[in-house]
Coordinates of C-alpha atoms in Angstrom, one line a residue:
M1 CA 29.0 0.9 -2.1
T2 CA 25.6 2.3 -1.1
A3 CA 22.7 0.0 -0.8
A4 CA 20.3 -0.2 -3.8
A5 CA 17.5 2.5 -3.4
S6 CA 14.9 -0.2 -4.4
G7 CA 15.1 -1.5 -0.8
P8 CA 15.2 -5.0 0.6
V9 CA 12.6 -7.8 0.1
F10 CA 11.3 -9.1 3.2
S11 CA 8.7 -11.7 4.5
L12 CA 5.3 -10.6 5.6
R13 CA 5.5 -13.3 8.1
E14 CA 8.4 -11.6 9.7
I15 CA 7.7 -7.9 9.1
P16 CA 4.5 -6.2 8.1
F17 CA 3.9 -3.9 5.2
S18 CA 3.1 -0.5 6.2
Y19 CA 4.0 3.4 5.8
R20 CA 5.3 6.0 8.2
G21 CA 2.3 7.7 9.9
S22 CA -0.2 4.7 9.1
W23 CA -2.2 3.2 11.9
F24 CA -2.7 0.0 9.8
G25 CA -0.3 -2.4 7.9
F26 CA -0.7 -5.5 6.0
S27 CA 0.2 -8.9 7.5
P28 CA -0.8 -12.5 8.1
V29 CA -0.1 -11.9 11.7
V30 CA -3.6 -11.1 13.1
A31 CA -2.9 -11.6 16.8
E32 CA -0.2 -12.5 19.4
K33 CA 1.5 -15.6 17.9
T34 CA -1.2 -16.0 15.5
Y35 CA -0.7 -16.2 11.7
A36 CA -3.6 -16.5 9.1
E37 CA -3.4 -18.1 5.8
D38 CA -4.1 -14.6 4.1
V39 CA -2.9 -11.2 4.2
H40 CA -5.1 -8.9 6.4
L41 CA -5.3 -5.4 6.8
V42 CA -4.4 -5.0 10.5
S43 CA -5.3 -1.8 12.4
H44 CA -3.8 -0.7 15.6
Q45 CA -6.2 1.9 16.6
T46 CA -7.8 1.0 20.1
G47 CA -5.4 -2.2 19.9
M48 CA -4.5 -4.7 17.5
H49 CA -7.6 -5.5 15.2
A50 CA -7.8 -7.6 11.9
I51 CA -10.2 -5.8 9.6
L52 CA -10.0 -7.2 6.0
R53 CA -9.0 -10.3 4.3
L54 CA -7.2 -9.9 0.8
I55 CA -7.6 -13.3 -0.9
P56 CA -6.5 -13.5 -4.5
T57 CA -8.9 -15.6 -6.6
A58 CA -5.8 -17.8 -7.7
E59 CA -2.7 -18.9 -5.8
A60 CA -0.1 -16.1 -6.2
A61 CA 3.3 -15.5 -4.8
I62 CA 3.9 -12.7 -2.4
T63 CA 6.7 -10.1 -2.6
A64 CA 7.3 -7.3 -0.1
T65 CA 9.4 -4.3 -0.4
P66 CA 9.4 -1.1 1.4
H67 CA 7.4 0.7 -1.1
Q68 CA 5.0 -1.9 -2.7
L69 CA 3.3 -5.2 -1.9
T70 CA 2.7 -7.6 -4.8
W71 CA 0.9 -10.9 -5.4
S72 CA 2.0 -12.4 -8.8
R73 CA 1.5 -15.3 -10.9
D74 CA 2.4 -16.0 -14.6
D75 CA -1.0 -14.6 -15.9
G76 CA -1.7 -11.7 -13.7
R77 CA -0.7 -9.6 -10.5
I78 CA -2.0 -7.3 -8.0
D79 CA -0.1 -4.4 -6.6
L80 CA -0.6 -2.4 -3.4
A81 CA 1.0 0.8 -2.3
Y82 CA 0.4 3.6 0.2
E83 CA -0.8 6.9 -1.2
N84 CA -0.5 8.7 2.2
P85 CA -0.7 7.2 5.9
D86 CA -4.3 6.5 5.9
T87 CA -5.0 5.3 2.2
V88 CA -3.7 2.7 0.0
R89 CA -4.2 2.0 -3.8
V90 CA -4.5 -1.7 -5.0
K91 CA -4.3 -2.5 -8.6
G92 CA -5.1 -6.1 -10.3
R93 CA -4.2 -7.1 -13.7
G94 CA -5.6 -10.6 -14.6
L95 CA -5.7 -11.5 -11.2
G96 CA -8.9 -11.1 -9.1
L97 CA -9.3 -10.2 -5.2
R98 CA -11.7 -11.1 -2.6
L99 CA -11.8 -8.3 -0.2
L100 CA -13.9 -9.4 2.8
A101 CA -14.4 -8.6 6.3
A102 CA -11.9 -10.5 8.6
D103 CA -14.7 -11.1 11.1
P104 CA -17.9 -12.6 9.9
V105 CA -20.1 -11.8 12.8
L106 CA -21.8 -8.6 13.5
T107 CA -23.4 -8.2 17.0
P108 CA -24.7 -5.0 18.8
F109 CA -21.3 -4.4 20.2
S110 CA -18.5 -6.0 17.9
G111 CA -18.0 -6.7 14.3
P112 CA -18.3 -5.1 11.0
Y113 CA -21.3 -3.5 9.3
F114 CA -21.0 -3.1 5.5
Y115 CA -22.8 -0.9 3.2
Q116 CA -22.8 1.0 -0.1
D117 CA -22.8 4.8 0.5
P118 CA -25.4 6.6 -1.6
V119 CA -23.3 9.8 -1.7
D120 CA -20.4 8.6 -3.7
G121 CA -21.2 4.8 -4.5
S122 CA -18.1 3.6 -2.4
Y123 CA -18.5 0.6 0.0
V124 CA -17.7 1.1 3.5
F125 CA -17.0 -1.1 6.7
T126 CA -17.8 0.5 9.9
V127 CA -15.9 -1.7 12.5
Y128 CA -16.8 -1.7 16.3
Q129 CA -13.3 -3.0 17.3
T130 CA -11.6 0.1 15.9
G131 CA -14.5 2.6 16.0
R132 CA -13.2 3.5 12.3
R133 CA -14.5 3.1 9.0
Y134 CA -12.7 1.6 5.9
R135 CA -13.9 2.9 2.6
I136 CA -13.3 1.1 -0.9
T137 CA -13.7 3.3 -3.8
L138 CA -13.8 1.6 -7.2
L139 CA -11.3 3.3 -9.5
A140 CA -11.5 1.0 -12.5
G141 CA -13.1 -2.4 -13.4
Q142 CA -16.2 -4.0 -11.9
A143 CA -16.8 -5.3 -8.4
E144 CA -19.5 -7.7 -7.2
H145 CA -20.5 -6.8 -3.6
R146 CA -21.8 -9.3 -0.9
G147 CA -23.4 -8.8 2.4
T148 CA -24.2 -5.0 2.1
Q149 CA -26.5 -4.0 5.0
A150 CA -26.6 -7.5 6.3
L151 CA -27.0 -8.3 10.1
G152 CA -25.5 -11.2 12.1
S153 CA -23.2 -13.7 10.5
G154 CA -22.2 -13.8 6.9
E155 CA -19.7 -12.8 4.2
R156 CA -19.4 -9.2 3.7
G157 CA -17.0 -7.4 1.1
L158 CA -16.2 -7.2 -2.7
V159 CA -15.0 -9.5 -5.5
L160 CA -12.8 -7.9 -8.1
G161 CA -11.9 -9.7 -11.4
G162 CA -10.2 -8.8 -14.7
D163 CA -8.5 -5.5 -14.6
W164 CA -9.4 -3.4 -11.6
E165 CA -8.2 -0.6 -9.3
I166 CA -9.4 0.6 -5.8
A167 CA -8.5 2.8 -3.1
I168 CA -8.9 1.6 0.6
E169 CA -9.2 4.5 3.4
E170 CA -9.1 4.5 7.1
Y171 CA -11.1 7.4 8.7
E172 CA -13.4 8.4 11.6
T173 CA -16.9 9.4 10.6
A174 CA -17.0 11.2 7.2
R175 CA -14.7 12.6 4.4
A176 CA -15.1 13.8 0.9
P177 CA -15.3 11.5 -1.7
Y178 CA -12.0 10.0 -2.8
A179 CA -10.5 12.2 -5.6
G180 CA -6.9 10.8 -6.1
T181 CA -5.7 11.5 -9.6
D182 CA -2.0 10.1 -9.6
A183 CA -1.8 6.9 -11.5
F184 CA -0.7 3.7 -9.4
E185 CA 2.8 3.9 -10.5
Q186 CA 3.3 7.4 -9.3
V187 CA 1.9 6.6 -6.0
A188 CA 4.5 3.7 -5.7
K189 CA 7.3 5.9 -6.9
A190 CA 6.2 8.5 -4.3
A191 CA 6.3 5.8 -1.6
R192 CA 9.5 4.6 -2.7
A193 CA 11.0 8.1 -2.5
E194 CA 9.5 8.7 1.1
F195 CA 11.2 5.6 2.3
D196 CA 14.4 6.2 0.4
A197 CA 14.7 9.8 2.1
F198 CA 14.2 8.2 5.4
A199 CA 16.9 5.4 5.1
A200 CA 19.3 8.2 3.6
A201 CA 18.7 10.3 6.7
V202 CA 19.1 7.5 9.3
A203 CA 21.7 5.4 7.6
P204 CA 23.7 7.6 5.4
W205 CA 26.7 5.4 6.3
R206 CA 25.2 2.3 5.1
S207 CA 27.1 -0.2 2.7
D208 CA 27.7 -3.6 1.8
R209 CA 29.4 -4.0 5.1
T210 CA 25.9 -3.3 6.7
P211 CA 23.6 -5.5 4.7
A212 CA 20.7 -5.0 7.4
A213 CA 20.9 -1.4 7.7
E214 CA 18.1 -0.6 5.1
L215 CA 15.8 -3.1 6.4
A216 CA 16.4 -1.9 9.9
A217 CA 15.5 1.6 8.7
Y218 CA 12.3 0.1 7.2
V219 CA 11.3 -1.5 10.4
L220 CA 11.5 1.9 12.2
W221 CA 9.8 3.7 9.1
S222 CA 6.9 1.5 8.9
A223 CA 6.2 1.3 12.5
T224 CA 5.9 4.8 12.9
V225 CA 2.4 6.3 13.5
R226 CA 0.9 9.6 13.4
P227 CA -0.2 11.5 16.6
A228 CA -3.7 10.0 17.6
G229 CA -5.3 9.0 20.8
F230 CA -2.8 8.9 23.8
V231 CA 0.0 9.0 21.3
T232 CA 0.6 12.8 21.3
R233 CA 3.5 12.9 18.8
P234 CA 4.8 10.9 15.9
A235 CA 5.7 7.7 17.5
V236 CA 7.6 4.6 16.6
L237 CA 5.7 1.7 18.0
M238 CA 7.7 -1.4 19.3
S239 CA 6.1 -3.3 16.6
K240 CA 3.1 -3.2 14.1
H241 CA 2.4 -6.7 15.3
W242 CA 1.2 -7.5 18.7
M243 CA 3.7 -5.5 20.7
D244 CA 2.2 -2.2 19.4
K245 CA 2.8 0.2 22.3
V246 CA 5.7 2.4 23.4
W247 CA 7.2 1.4 26.7
S248 CA 9.0 3.9 28.6
W249 CA 12.6 2.6 28.2
D250 CA 12.2 1.0 24.7
H251 CA 11.8 4.5 23.1
C252 CA 15.2 5.7 24.4
F253 CA 16.8 3.3 21.8
N254 CA 14.8 4.3 18.9
A255 CA 15.4 8.0 19.7
I256 CA 19.2 7.3 19.7
A257 CA 18.9 5.4 16.4
L258 CA 17.2 8.3 14.6
A259 CA 19.2 11.1 16.3
G260 CA 21.8 11.6 13.9
G261 CA 19.6 12.1 10.7
L262 CA 16.1 13.0 12.2
P263 CA 16.7 14.8 15.5
D264 CA 13.2 16.3 15.6
L265 CA 11.7 12.7 15.3
A266 CA 14.3 11.5 17.8
W267 CA 13.2 14.2 20.4
D268 CA 9.7 13.1 19.6
Q269 CA 10.3 9.6 20.6
F270 CA 12.2 10.7 23.9
L271 CA 9.6 13.0 25.0
L272 CA 6.4 10.9 24.4
P273 CA 6.3 9.2 27.8
F274 CA 7.0 12.3 29.5
D275 CA 3.9 13.8 27.9
H276 CA 2.2 11.5 30.4
Q277 CA 4.2 11.9 33.5
D278 CA 2.1 11.9 36.6
A279 CA 1.7 14.0 39.6
A280 CA 4.6 12.0 41.4
G281 CA 6.9 12.4 38.6
A282 CA 6.6 8.8 37.3
L283 CA 6.4 7.8 33.7
P284 CA 3.8 5.5 32.3
D285 CA 4.8 1.8 31.8
S286 CA 3.4 1.9 28.3
V287 CA 1.5 4.2 26.0
T288 CA -0.7 3.2 23.1
H289 CA -3.3 4.6 21.0
S290 CA -6.3 4.0 23.6
E291 CA -4.4 3.0 26.8
L292 CA -1.9 4.4 29.4
L293 CA -0.7 1.9 32.0
Y294 CA 0.8 3.2 35.3
N295 CA 0.7 -0.1 37.3
F296 CA 4.7 -0.7 36.7
V297 CA 7.1 1.8 35.5
K298 CA 10.4 1.1 33.6
P299 CA 13.9 1.7 34.6
P300 CA 15.4 5.2 34.5
I301 CA 17.9 4.9 31.7
H302 CA 16.9 8.4 30.4
G303 CA 20.0 10.2 31.7
W304 CA 22.1 7.8 29.9
A305 CA 20.1 8.2 26.7
L306 CA 20.5 11.9 26.7
R307 CA 24.1 11.8 26.5
H308 CA 23.5 10.2 22.9
L309 CA 20.9 12.5 21.8
P310 CA 21.7 15.9 19.6
P311 CA 21.7 19.3 20.4
P312 CA 19.8 21.7 20.6
A313 CA 17.8 19.9 23.4
P314 CA 14.3 21.0 24.5
D315 CA 14.1 21.9 28.1
V316 CA 14.2 18.4 29.6
Y317 CA 15.8 19.3 32.9
P318 CA 12.4 19.8 34.8
L319 CA 11.1 16.4 33.2
L320 CA 14.1 14.4 34.3
E321 CA 14.3 16.1 37.7
R322 CA 10.9 14.9 38.5
W323 CA 11.4 11.3 37.2
T324 CA 14.5 11.2 39.2
T325 CA 12.9 12.6 42.3
F326 CA 10.1 10.0 41.9
W327 CA 12.8 7.2 42.5
L328 CA 14.2 8.9 45.4
D329 CA 11.3 9.9 47.1
A330 CA 8.9 7.1 46.2
R331 CA 11.0 4.0 45.6
R332 CA 13.5 4.5 48.8
A333 CA 12.6 2.8 52.2
P334 CA 13.1 5.3 55.1
G335 CA 16.9 5.2 56.1
R336 CA 17.9 3.4 53.0
A337 CA 20.4 5.0 50.2
L338 CA 19.4 2.9 47.5
P339 CA 16.1 2.6 45.6
H340 CA 14.1 -0.4 44.9
Y341 CA 11.9 -2.0 42.1
Q342 CA 8.5 -3.2 43.1
H343 CA 8.6 -6.1 40.7
G344 CA 10.9 -7.3 37.8
N345 CA 8.5 -5.5 35.3
D346 CA 9.8 -2.3 36.8
S347 CA 13.2 -3.3 35.6
G348 CA 12.3 -4.1 32.1
W349 CA 13.8 -7.5 32.8
D350 CA 10.3 -8.9 33.8
N351 CA 11.2 -12.6 34.7
A352 CA 15.1 -12.4 35.3
T353 CA 16.3 -14.7 38.0
T354 CA 17.4 -11.8 40.1
F355 CA 14.0 -11.4 41.1
D356 CA 13.4 -15.2 42.1
P357 CA 14.0 -14.8 45.9
E358 CA 11.8 -11.7 46.2
R359 CA 10.2 -9.1 43.9
V360 CA 10.5 -5.8 46.1
V361 CA 14.2 -5.6 45.6
E362 CA 17.2 -2.9 45.8
T363 CA 19.4 -4.0 42.6
A364 CA 22.7 -2.5 41.4
D365 CA 21.6 -1.7 37.7
L366 CA 18.8 0.7 39.3
A367 CA 21.3 2.6 41.4
A368 CA 23.9 2.8 38.4
F369 CA 21.0 4.3 36.0
L370 CA 20.1 6.8 38.7
V371 CA 23.9 7.9 39.2
L372 CA 24.1 8.6 35.4
Q373 CA 20.7 10.4 35.5
M374 CA 21.9 12.6 38.3
R375 CA 25.1 13.3 36.5
E376 CA 23.1 14.4 33.5
L377 CA 21.0 16.7 35.8
A378 CA 24.1 18.3 37.0
R379 CA 25.2 18.9 33.6
L380 CA 21.7 20.1 32.4
A381 CA 21.2 22.5 35.5
T382 CA 21.6 26.3 34.7
D383 CA 21.8 26.9 38.5
Q384 CA 25.4 26.2 40.0
D385 CA 23.8 25.2 43.5
A386 CA 21.5 22.7 41.8
S387 CA 24.3 21.4 39.7
A388 CA 26.5 20.8 42.7
R389 CA 23.5 19.3 44.7
W390 CA 23.0 16.7 42.0
S391 CA 26.6 15.9 41.6
E392 CA 26.9 15.3 45.5
Q393 CA 23.8 13.1 45.3
A394 CA 25.2 11.2 42.6
D395 CA 28.3 10.5 44.4
R396 CA 26.5 9.3 47.4
M397 CA 24.4 6.9 45.5
R398 CA 27.4 5.5 43.7
D399 CA 29.4 5.2 47.1
A400 CA 26.4 3.6 48.4
L401 CA 26.1 1.1 45.6
L402 CA 29.7 0.2 46.1
A403 CA 29.5 -0.3 49.8
E404 CA 26.2 -1.9 50.2
L405 CA 25.9 -4.3 47.0
W406 CA 29.4 -4.9 46.0
D407 CA 30.5 -8.0 47.8
G408 CA 34.1 -8.0 46.8
E409 CA 33.6 -10.3 43.7
R410 CA 30.2 -9.2 42.2
F411 CA 27.0 -7.2 42.9
V412 CA 24.1 -8.7 44.8
A413 CA 20.5 -7.8 45.3
R414 CA 19.0 -6.9 48.5
G415 CA 15.2 -7.5 49.6
A416 CA 13.7 -4.2 50.5
H417 CA 11.7 -5.9 53.2
S418 CA 14.0 -8.6 54.4
G419 CA 17.4 -6.8 54.0
R420 CA 18.9 -10.3 53.0
T421 CA 21.1 -10.4 50.0
W422 CA 21.6 -12.8 47.2
S423 CA 23.2 -13.1 43.8
S424 CA 22.0 -14.7 40.8
S425 CA 23.2 -15.8 37.2
S426 CA 21.2 -13.1 35.4
L427 CA 23.0 -10.6 33.3
L428 CA 20.9 -7.9 35.0
D429 CA 23.5 -8.1 38.0
L430 CA 26.2 -6.9 35.7
M431 CA 24.4 -3.9 34.3
P432 CA 26.5 -1.4 36.7
I433 CA 29.0 -1.6 33.7
T434 CA 27.0 1.2 32.4
L435 CA 28.8 3.4 34.9
G436 CA 31.9 2.8 33.0
E437 CA 34.8 5.0 34.1
E438 CA 33.0 5.8 37.4
L439 CA 33.8 2.2 38.8
P440 CA 36.9 1.3 40.5
H441 CA 39.2 -0.5 38.1
P442 CA 39.0 -3.7 40.1
V443 CA 35.1 -3.7 39.8
R444 CA 35.4 -2.8 36.0
T445 CA 37.6 -5.9 35.5
A446 CA 35.4 -8.3 37.5
L447 CA 32.2 -7.3 35.7
A448 CA 33.9 -7.6 32.1
A449 CA 35.0 -11.1 33.0
R450 CA 31.4 -12.1 34.1
I451 CA 30.0 -10.4 30.9
E452 CA 32.3 -12.6 28.8
Q453 CA 30.9 -15.7 30.4
H454 CA 27.6 -14.5 29.2
L455 CA 28.8 -14.2 25.7
T456 CA 27.7 -16.8 23.1
A457 CA 28.4 -16.8 19.2
F458 CA 25.6 -14.3 18.9
G459 CA 25.8 -12.0 21.7
P460 CA 25.3 -11.7 25.5
A461 CA 22.7 -14.2 27.0
T462 CA 20.5 -12.8 29.7
E463 CA 21.2 -16.0 31.8
L464 CA 24.3 -17.7 32.0
P465 CA 24.0 -20.7 29.4
D466 CA 25.1 -23.2 31.9
S467 CA 22.6 -22.1 34.7
E468 CA 20.1 -24.5 35.8
H469 CA 17.5 -21.6 35.3
Y470 CA 18.4 -20.9 31.5
Q471 CA 15.6 -21.4 29.0
D472 CA 16.0 -21.0 25.1
D473 CA 12.9 -19.2 24.8
G474 CA 12.8 -17.9 28.5
Y475 CA 12.1 -14.2 27.8
W476 CA 14.7 -12.7 30.2
R477 CA 16.1 -15.9 31.4
G478 CA 18.4 -16.7 28.7
P479 CA 17.6 -15.2 25.2
I480 CA 19.6 -12.3 23.7
W481 CA 18.0 -8.7 23.9
A482 CA 18.9 -5.6 22.1
P483 CA 18.7 -3.0 25.0
S484 CA 21.1 -5.1 27.3
T485 CA 23.4 -5.4 24.5
V486 CA 23.7 -1.8 23.7
L487 CA 23.9 -0.8 27.2
I488 CA 26.7 -3.2 28.0
E489 CA 28.6 -2.5 24.8
D490 CA 28.5 1.3 25.7
G491 CA 29.3 0.8 29.3
L492 CA 32.4 -1.7 28.5
R493 CA 34.0 1.1 26.3
R494 CA 33.7 3.7 28.8
A495 CA 35.1 1.1 31.3
G496 CA 38.2 0.5 29.1
H497 CA 37.4 -2.7 27.6
P498 CA 36.7 -1.8 24.0
E499 CA 38.0 -5.4 22.7
L500 CA 35.1 -7.1 24.3
A501 CA 32.8 -4.3 23.2
D502 CA 33.9 -4.7 19.9
Q503 CA 33.2 -8.6 20.1
I504 CA 29.5 -7.8 21.5
S505 CA 28.8 -5.4 18.7
A506 CA 30.1 -7.6 15.9
R507 CA 28.1 -10.6 17.2
F508 CA 25.0 -8.9 17.5
R509 CA 25.1 -7.1 14.2
A510 CA 25.8 -10.4 12.7
L511 CA 22.9 -11.9 14.4
C512 CA 20.6 -9.3 13.2
E513 CA 22.0 -9.7 9.6
K514 CA 21.1 -13.5 9.9
S515 CA 17.8 -13.6 11.9
G516 CA 16.2 -10.2 11.5
F517 CA 14.9 -7.9 14.2
A518 CA 13.0 -10.2 16.5
E519 CA 12.0 -9.1 20.1
N520 CA 14.7 -11.5 21.2
F521 CA 16.8 -14.3 20.1
D522 CA 17.9 -17.7 21.3
A523 CA 21.3 -17.3 22.5
R524 CA 22.2 -20.9 21.5
T525 CA 21.0 -20.9 17.9
G526 CA 20.4 -17.2 17.0
E527 CA 16.9 -17.9 16.1
G528 CA 14.4 -15.0 16.5
L529 CA 11.9 -15.2 19.1
R530 CA 8.4 -13.8 19.9
D531 CA 7.6 -10.6 17.9
R532 CA 9.6 -10.6 14.8
A533 CA 9.5 -7.0 13.9
Y534 CA 10.8 -5.2 16.9
T535 CA 11.9 -1.6 16.5
W536 CA 14.3 -1.5 19.4
T537 CA 16.1 -4.3 17.9
A538 CA 16.3 -2.6 14.6
G539 CA 17.3 0.7 16.5
A540 CA 19.9 -1.2 18.2
Y541 CA 21.7 -2.6 14.8
L542 CA 21.5 0.8 13.6
I543 CA 23.3 2.3 16.7
L544 CA 26.0 -0.3 16.7
A545 CA 26.4 -0.2 13.1
A546 CA 26.8 3.5 12.9
A547 CA 29.2 3.5 15.5
H548 CA 31.2 0.8 13.9
E549 CA 31.4 2.5 10.7
R550 CA 32.5 5.8 12.5
R551 CA 35.5 4.1 14.2
T552 CA 36.6 2.1 11.1
R553 CA 36.6 5.4 9.1
T554 CA 38.6 7.4 11.6

């Protein structure tokens, strides 16, 4: 039975209320691991900034669904819905609202300035932190204003009571007076239709067997922003909490999750970091509205990801070629066959125990990803000589990986300076399973057995649970993560271990259905950790659930 069109109810402490294309949302989460008592309008232009506090004048229960946010009590209610990505409508009946600046202090270089616009009578906050304006237009009822044109410290905003309605807009410098004519109910209905169409596209297979699919779709939909600043395409941020960036491997999982129903949006996700590829061929570590970082990179899983994206593909060959050549030219020491990471951050597994002995390290996962990437270049090349050259290079790197980092029982890491090798109890050492059928049978079998040792009731822990280095909330030293789960599950299937892959898929899907879409999860308890509305986790659920549904229906 298809999930109800009304959508799921969710907690604002877990997932912000937002809208596809919008750079702002509504949440009590106002900074990293910081929860306010009140719901705030939080913008992600120039960073994460709390702009306005929404405080009902009497205690009220909050209900959030994909299309509407509601504060309610027996004698009144407030409803909020997006009219478009930069405009929300808010309507009160018998329940008032204090709409105040989140920052009470205005200085020459920070804070909100509040004034009434003599052009149309609206009230406007202009906020240094985002460099944007927030206009409130009174559509019905009366408003008491406080702190207009005030300098220094003080309360700024509006107090609304009785029956009232307003529009709130985020924009740059000026725009025509607000002229919306649709009734609030039409606005909410249109927002619901927008989300329903998205969910139907990305999860048409959803049913009572996949109870978290619609919420996963909402996490992706609501974290999508329109192009602005360095964000050159419609982009799914990792979160509209504090992880409000696109990192250059996270985007691959969201692209795959969107590929079946929204191929154009999927390709936008894949290509966004390539819009900022540098002269050396490297991708940025991360992209956000007002910041590009190149101090680290991320692992080259893009060849692997391309296998899961739909045709017709754009011309990605030259982009992938430059990205691969970066690793071969800039990240291989003279005379060495295998590339190296300069820090754990380059691998995406920032603090994994693989990097404890040394940080500048040749690792087996990196070589495996590049083998897959060179296989993809061989497939994409239109020139037969180029195709043969990439196939030969992939063969050489696979052979070097097995000759130099396989010790007969496990893969080891090697210091790029010292040349010494070591093994660890990190799941990272087992990621060459992504090579699947390219690995010799004894290697596949040994990797599968070690992966099984990492498997808890909720999925594969990133550090062996009985390791002395294991930490319940240790980032990559224990918790379960979505990307490692998807990569391993896929590799196990191609390596001839579908039963173990089935277990991993089932446990991770059940984990998301129990604990939501957190950045990562406690491997012992299944509790969600860190940022609680992470899109690659939602994307991973959709990837695994869609694949499971396909298998069960064939």
